[in-house]
Amino acid sequence: MNKREVQASVKDERLVQKRRDQMIKGAVALFKQKGFHRTTTREIAKAAGFSIGTLYEYIRTKEDVLYLVCDSIYDHVSERLQQDLALKKGTLDSLKLGIANFFQVMDEMQAEVLVMYQEVKSLSKDALPYVLKKEMEMVGMFENLLSRCVENGELHLSKKQVAMIAHNIFVQGQMWGFRRWALRKLFTLEEYIELQTELLLSGISAEVSATGTVPKSE
Amino acid sequence: MNKREVQASVKDERLVQKRRDQMIKGAVALFKQKGFHRTTTREIAKAAGFSIGTLYEYIRTKEDVLYLVCDSIYDHVSERLQQDLALKKGTLDSLKLGIANFFQVMDEMQAEVLVMYQEVKSLSKDALPYVLKKEMEMVGMFENLLSRCVENGELHLSKKQVAMIAHNIFVQGQMWGFRRWALRKLFTLEEYIELQTELLLSGISAEVSATGTVPKSE
Amino acid sequence: MNKREVQASVKDERLVQKRRDQMIKGAVALFKQKGFHRTTTREIAKAAGFSIGTLYEYIRTKEDVLYLVCDSIYDHVSERLQQDLALKKGTLDSLKLGIANFFQVMDEMQAEVLVMYQEVKSLSKDALPYVLKKEMEMVGMFENLLSRCVENGELHLSKKQVAMIAHNIFVQGQMWGFRRWALRKLFTLEEYIELQTELLLSGISAEVSATGTVPKSE
Amino acid sequence: MNKREVQASVKDERLVQKRRDQMIKGAVALFKQKGFHRTTTREIAKAAGFSIGTLYEYIRTKEDVLYLVCDSIYDHVSERLQQDLALKKGTLDSLKLGIANFFQVMDEMQAEVLVMYQEVKSLSKDALPYVLKKEMEMVGMFENLLSRCVENGELHLSKKQVAMIAHNIFVQGQMWGFRRWALRKLFTLEEYIELQTELLLSGISAEVSATGTVPKSE
DNA sequence: CATGAATGAGCCTTCATTCAT
DNA sequence: GATGAATGAAGGCTCATTCAT
């Protein structure tokens, strides 16, 4: 199965979705502020705009909230990326665009990503795989982009290199979110995107590569 | 000040160090398994080999344990790296060696790094800066290595590029620790080191010089 | 403000009052038996007839219970006295009646008064003033009674004498409560009231007028 | 027996006395500040100038400290009074002097008296009688003074009146200590002594004493 | 469906007391 | 005799979860 169902006592599917959206929105704000463990179910209910009793009509345990939050975040990010990338053909330019878009999404959803990033480990062994699977899918999207460039002959990379780079891109995206305390002092988002793309494509040492066309920026 | 002192009731400094080492060792194992919040102080005491009362002779609050753990990890990693790197001159080879060493340490201290990585955010506003400072120092070590290569003329990099790359190396090191669930399926440590070094130095495509055509975010 | 509000999580004011009444009743019995410090919150909850969790729905800290107890005792005593005294005109007879009533209340509420008397000092600096204020009000009631007798010409007393006597009456009332281990062996309540009133009004020796030959300390 | 023995592991009687004096002195200061229950044995040991281990060489339980403190206070007060009163003959003047002296002692030993007064109830059922007995002895001293005045024909009082007045004097003495928060605003010690003595001897209204409606019990 | 009062397991921390050195 | 590290029972308080209304 692709989703881990979170049981609700309420039948009306539309209502369930509505309530859960309220819940997720409130929870993200709280988790961001104090983390999952320091947030109480009462606080979540209040932030969501209903009572603790009602909260438990739509979830079974507190952990369900975390799962719902993580799930929702991945869905949003995933969706955002798929929109942008799905159509593109496998050119280097579309890869660059893909990376730039991803970093941009990471910037926009900074709060959510940070939350998810710090709290996934709190998911039970039960829910974790579903979330990890989502992550693999996203890495897979970059693998796809890269592979198509390889197929096109625009890049020459081994399978392993493709996998490695996809991971690197993904982690660098997250890095912009969870290391912003350090990075923001050094770069704007635009600079970050440009620098990372540049480094990714050309490497740091001209002598080592064949061409030596490393730009002396600044 | 460079350290945030954790108060102990016991006077004998040697004993304090010994007990805290026991404590940290036990705590790391537990935190790795269930995280900071799900670990109880009693469990920590037990894992350390003494009673809950004794635990509190060496710390003031549960959070002190976390701080001690984080502090100790950074110290160990830092020390390990300094040993390896301090003597080297600023050649490309010493850079490669530095990276390889760092990744290796990250592999050896995988458990600790994972823990620290996931739990720093649980540190109070009081202790966090001390830990973050340590992290900056470690990034600084790579900046140093890189700068020396630039001075030597072995690399041609701007200040910002140096900073960016240092961060990338650092995060890739951590990545080996906290994404091992994915990476281990694909690479051995040796492959990981080799691949990342290669990518770092040569970029993914010699043919593509940095055109500066990176899409500007809206 | 006249009251220090004790925060409750439960909204229903009627319920709050009911539960707190249960709580106070149970707490008085326990405090009387073992004192505030030796009584646990769990015991209070049990004596009140609900769980520890419920107890904390109606208070914030254990000290709140003590404050509630003290506050309630003063309220009861105060109310009892005001009923009896408010209407009376300022005659000697009404003074005598006031004293007798007060001593009687002290006898009836012996347990409560004892508790309050022994435990006020455990109140935090925060709550103490509110309780002390209540005590001053009660002393004030006797000052009032006395003053009216003075105005009526039934007594000839200076301001300071009025204040002193009011204090004496008040303390003698409490004395019946907290020294009963000694007094009960010597007097019945009726005898106590009669003797104290008599001594108050006539002095111990008519022959000896106030000579002012009291030895001046140093 | 007149004393409840507090067991000590140390044999040297002189040392035991010395250590206990240190202990009592430190404890009184602490109890005064924070009460018996909020004072830890460690604090007592520290205030006494030795280690917790040493403390327990001279007592068996924390309560022993309280008993020692109470016992010592009574001894001091008792001794002070006996010195002053023992020699006097039973005249009204010596009564007045006795009262004045007592109030003065209560003022000087205010801290100690306050402590004892608030903490006796914390004594176990085992130790309480010994302390209460001391208190009765002190009340007895005033009964004595009064009785001798009666024998001398300087006062005309029944047995019960004598007992009552002795209690009143005693409580008024304590009152100066434990109600000073209120009394100090109104009176100096000298005024207090003078006023109380005056009221005691003459009653509040000589005119009233004429009515004879006061039952001469016994 | 919604509410919120009730529950109690469980957590962090303190502190009186012991005992090996 | 003195010391202080070790112990663990016990206390105050929180909070996820339930259920009657």
Short mmCIF file of C-alpha atoms in Angstrom, two decimals, chain D:
data_model
loop_
_atom_site.label_atom_id
_atom_site.label_comp_id
_atom_site.label_asym_id
_atom_site.label_seq_id
_atom_site.Cartn_x
_atom_site.Cartn_y
_atom_site.Cartn_z
CA MET D 1 13.09 11.00 82.39
CA ASN D 2 13.53 14.67 81.82
CA LYS D 3 15.41 14.48 78.58
CA ARG D 4 14.94 12.35 75.56
CA GLU D 5 18.40 11.10 74.73
CA VAL D 6 19.58 11.61 71.19
CA GLN D 7 21.99 8.85 70.32
CA ALA D 8 25.42 9.68 69.01
CA SER D 9 28.02 7.33 67.59
CA VAL D 10 30.79 9.46 68.94
CA LYS D 11 31.79 8.73 72.53
CA ASP D 12 33.62 11.85 73.61
CA GLU D 13 30.86 13.74 75.47
CA ARG D 14 32.64 17.04 75.23
CA LEU D 15 32.96 16.73 71.48
CA VAL D 16 29.34 15.68 71.17
CA GLN D 17 28.26 18.83 72.95
CA LYS D 18 30.50 21.01 70.85
CA ARG D 19 29.33 19.55 67.55
CA ARG D 20 25.70 19.75 68.57
CA ASP D 21 26.08 23.38 69.49
CA GLN D 22 27.48 24.11 66.06
CA MET D 23 24.65 22.12 64.58
CA ILE D 24 21.92 23.87 66.52
CA LYS D 25 23.28 27.26 65.71
CA GLY D 26 23.36 26.53 62.01
CA ALA D 27 20.00 24.83 62.08
CA VAL D 28 18.22 27.69 63.83
CA ALA D 29 19.42 30.09 61.18
CA LEU D 30 18.23 27.81 58.44
CA PHE D 31 14.91 26.87 60.03
CA LYS D 32 14.18 30.51 60.61
CA GLN D 33 14.79 31.20 56.97
CA LYS D 34 13.06 28.28 55.32
CA GLY D 35 11.46 26.16 57.95
CA PHE D 36 12.33 22.67 59.06
CA HIS D 37 10.93 20.81 56.09
CA ARG D 38 12.51 22.94 53.46
CA THR D 39 15.93 22.68 55.09
CA THR D 40 18.04 19.74 54.01
CA THR D 41 20.40 17.79 56.19
CA ARG D 42 23.22 18.75 53.86
CA GLU D 43 22.48 22.39 54.46
CA ILE D 44 22.49 21.84 58.19
CA ALA D 45 25.82 20.06 58.02
CA LYS D 46 27.29 22.82 55.90
CA ALA D 47 25.97 25.56 58.15
CA ALA D 48 27.37 23.69 61.11
CA GLY D 49 30.75 23.56 59.46
CA PHE D 50 31.17 19.87 58.85
CA SER D 51 30.22 17.17 56.40
CA ILE D 52 26.98 15.29 56.08
CA GLY D 53 28.74 12.17 57.26
CA THR D 54 29.86 13.88 60.41
CA LEU D 55 26.40 15.22 61.05
CA TYR D 56 25.09 11.70 61.23
CA GLU D 57 27.75 10.79 63.75
CA TYR D 58 25.92 12.99 66.22
CA ILE D 59 22.29 12.34 65.39
CA ARG D 60 20.20 9.50 64.14
CA THR D 61 17.57 11.26 62.07
CA LYS D 62 16.82 14.69 60.77
CA GLU D 63 14.12 15.01 63.38
CA ASP D 64 16.75 14.73 66.07
CA VAL D 65 18.06 18.06 64.91
CA LEU D 66 14.65 19.61 65.41
CA TYR D 67 14.35 18.12 68.85
CA LEU D 68 17.80 19.35 69.77
CA VAL D 69 16.93 22.80 68.51
CA CYS D 70 13.65 22.98 70.40
CA ASP D 71 15.19 21.57 73.51
CA SER D 72 18.03 24.04 73.42
CA ILE D 73 15.74 26.98 72.90
CA TYR D 74 13.57 26.08 75.85
CA ASP D 75 16.63 25.58 77.96
CA HIS D 76 17.93 28.99 77.10
CA VAL D 77 14.66 30.76 77.71
CA SER D 78 14.05 28.81 80.86
CA GLU D 79 17.46 29.53 82.19
CA ARG D 80 17.18 33.22 81.41
CA LEU D 81 13.90 33.42 83.25
CA GLN D 82 14.92 31.36 86.22
CA GLN D 83 17.93 33.58 86.75
CA ASP D 84 15.75 36.62 86.90
CA LEU D 85 12.85 35.25 88.83
CA ALA D 86 14.09 32.59 91.14
CA LEU D 87 15.26 34.96 93.82
CA LYS D 88 12.33 37.34 93.77
CA LYS D 89 9.75 37.20 96.42
CA GLY D 90 6.12 37.14 95.52
CA THR D 91 5.33 40.79 95.17
CA LEU D 92 3.37 42.54 92.48
CA ASP D 93 6.54 44.31 91.45
CA SER D 94 8.39 41.10 90.97
CA LEU D 95 5.47 39.87 88.85
CA LYS D 96 5.69 42.94 86.69
CA LEU D 97 9.40 42.47 86.41
CA GLY D 98 8.93 38.84 85.52
CA ILE D 99 6.56 39.72 82.71
CA ALA D 100 8.80 42.44 81.42
CA ASN D 101 11.77 40.11 81.49
CA PHE D 102 9.88 37.38 79.71
CA PHE D 103 8.72 39.68 76.94
CA GLN D 104 12.25 40.93 76.62
CA VAL D 105 13.64 37.43 76.27
CA MET D 106 11.01 36.67 73.69
CA ASP D 107 12.17 39.73 71.80
CA GLU D 108 15.81 38.83 71.99
CA MET D 109 15.28 35.23 71.05
CA GLN D 110 12.67 36.11 68.52
CA ALA D 111 14.19 34.02 65.77
CA GLU D 112 14.53 30.95 67.90
CA VAL D 113 11.09 31.24 69.42
CA LEU D 114 9.52 31.72 66.04
CA VAL D 115 11.26 28.65 64.74
CA MET D 116 10.31 26.54 67.67
CA TYR D 117 6.83 27.79 67.63
CA GLN D 118 6.27 26.92 64.03
CA GLU D 119 8.02 23.62 63.98
CA VAL D 120 7.20 21.79 67.21
CA LYS D 121 4.27 20.19 65.49
CA SER D 122 6.77 18.48 63.21
CA LEU D 123 8.19 16.60 66.13
CA SER D 124 7.21 12.99 66.25
CA LYS D 125 4.79 11.72 68.82
CA ASP D 126 7.90 10.44 70.49
CA ALA D 127 9.63 13.73 71.14
CA LEU D 128 6.68 16.05 71.52
CA PRO D 129 5.88 15.34 75.18
CA TYR D 130 9.35 16.33 76.27
CA VAL D 131 9.01 19.68 74.63
CA LEU D 132 5.47 20.23 75.81
CA LYS D 133 6.58 19.46 79.30
CA LYS D 134 9.13 22.24 79.09
CA GLU D 135 6.44 24.61 77.99
CA MET D 136 4.28 23.65 80.95
CA GLU D 137 7.19 24.36 83.23
CA MET D 138 7.50 27.83 81.89
CA VAL D 139 3.81 28.51 82.28
CA GLY D 140 4.26 27.07 85.75
CA MET D 141 6.80 29.71 86.57
CA PHE D 142 4.22 32.40 86.03
CA GLU D 143 1.63 30.47 87.99
CA ASN D 144 4.15 30.46 90.74
CA LEU D 145 4.74 34.15 90.65
CA LEU D 146 1.03 34.77 90.65
CA SER D 147 0.31 32.34 93.41
CA ARG D 148 2.83 33.94 95.65
CA CYS D 149 1.17 37.29 95.08
CA VAL D 150 -2.11 35.72 96.06
CA GLU D 151 -0.57 34.23 99.17
CA ASN D 152 0.86 37.62 99.96
CA GLY D 153 -2.57 39.09 99.66
CA GLU D 154 -1.51 41.38 96.88
CA LEU D 155 -3.87 39.68 94.48
CA HIS D 156 -7.19 37.94 94.88
CA LEU D 157 -7.46 35.20 92.35
CA SER D 158 -8.93 31.76 92.13
CA LYS D 159 -6.80 28.79 91.10
CA LYS D 160 -8.38 28.82 87.68
CA GLN D 161 -7.78 32.49 87.26
CA VAL D 162 -4.16 32.02 88.12
CA ALA D 163 -3.84 29.28 85.52
CA MET D 164 -5.62 31.32 82.90
CA ILE D 165 -3.53 34.39 83.47
CA ALA D 166 -0.31 32.43 83.38
CA HIS D 167 -1.31 31.07 80.00
CA ASN D 168 -2.24 34.51 78.80
CA ILE D 169 1.08 35.96 79.79
CA PHE D 170 2.90 33.14 78.12
CA VAL D 171 0.96 33.45 74.89
CA GLN D 172 1.31 37.21 74.85
CA GLY D 173 5.03 36.74 75.08
CA GLN D 174 5.08 34.41 72.13
CA MET D 175 2.68 36.69 70.32
CA TRP D 176 5.30 39.40 70.34
CA GLY D 177 7.50 36.99 68.42
CA PHE D 178 5.18 35.43 65.94
CA ARG D 179 2.88 38.33 65.25
CA ARG D 180 5.53 40.96 65.03
CA TRP D 181 4.65 41.57 61.38
CA ALA D 182 1.53 43.26 62.79
CA LEU D 183 2.56 44.39 66.24
CA ARG D 184 5.79 46.10 65.30
CA LYS D 185 3.83 48.56 63.24
CA LEU D 186 1.89 49.58 66.29
CA PHE D 187 4.18 49.32 69.28
CA THR D 188 7.76 49.36 70.42
CA LEU D 189 8.75 46.58 72.76
CA GLU D 190 8.55 49.01 75.67
CA GLU D 191 5.08 50.11 74.74
CA TYR D 192 4.03 46.54 74.31
CA ILE D 193 5.29 45.59 77.75
CA GLU D 194 3.71 48.59 79.37
CA LEU D 195 0.35 48.23 77.67
CA GLN D 196 0.04 44.53 78.30
CA THR D 197 1.01 44.86 81.94
CA GLU D 198 -1.39 47.68 82.46
CA LEU D 199 -4.27 45.82 80.83
CA LEU D 200 -3.45 42.71 82.74
CA LEU D 201 -3.53 44.40 86.08
CA SER D 202 -6.36 46.85 85.71
CA GLY D 203 -8.67 45.42 83.08
CA ILE D 204 -9.97 47.61 80.38
CA SER D 205 -12.44 49.48 82.46
CA ALA D 206 -12.33 49.93 86.19
CA GLU D 207 -15.91 51.07 86.23
CA VAL D 208 -17.07 47.77 84.93
CA SER D 209 -15.40 45.80 87.62
CA ALA D 210 -17.92 47.25 90.02
CA THR D 211 -20.88 45.40 88.59
CA GLY D 212 -19.97 42.11 90.10
CA THR D 213 -21.77 40.26 87.33
CA VAL D 214 -18.60 38.43 86.69
CA PRO D 215 -18.79 35.03 88.27
CA LYS D 216 -16.01 34.38 90.73
CA SER D 217 -15.61 30.78 89.78
CA GLU D 218 -14.61 28.20 92.28
#
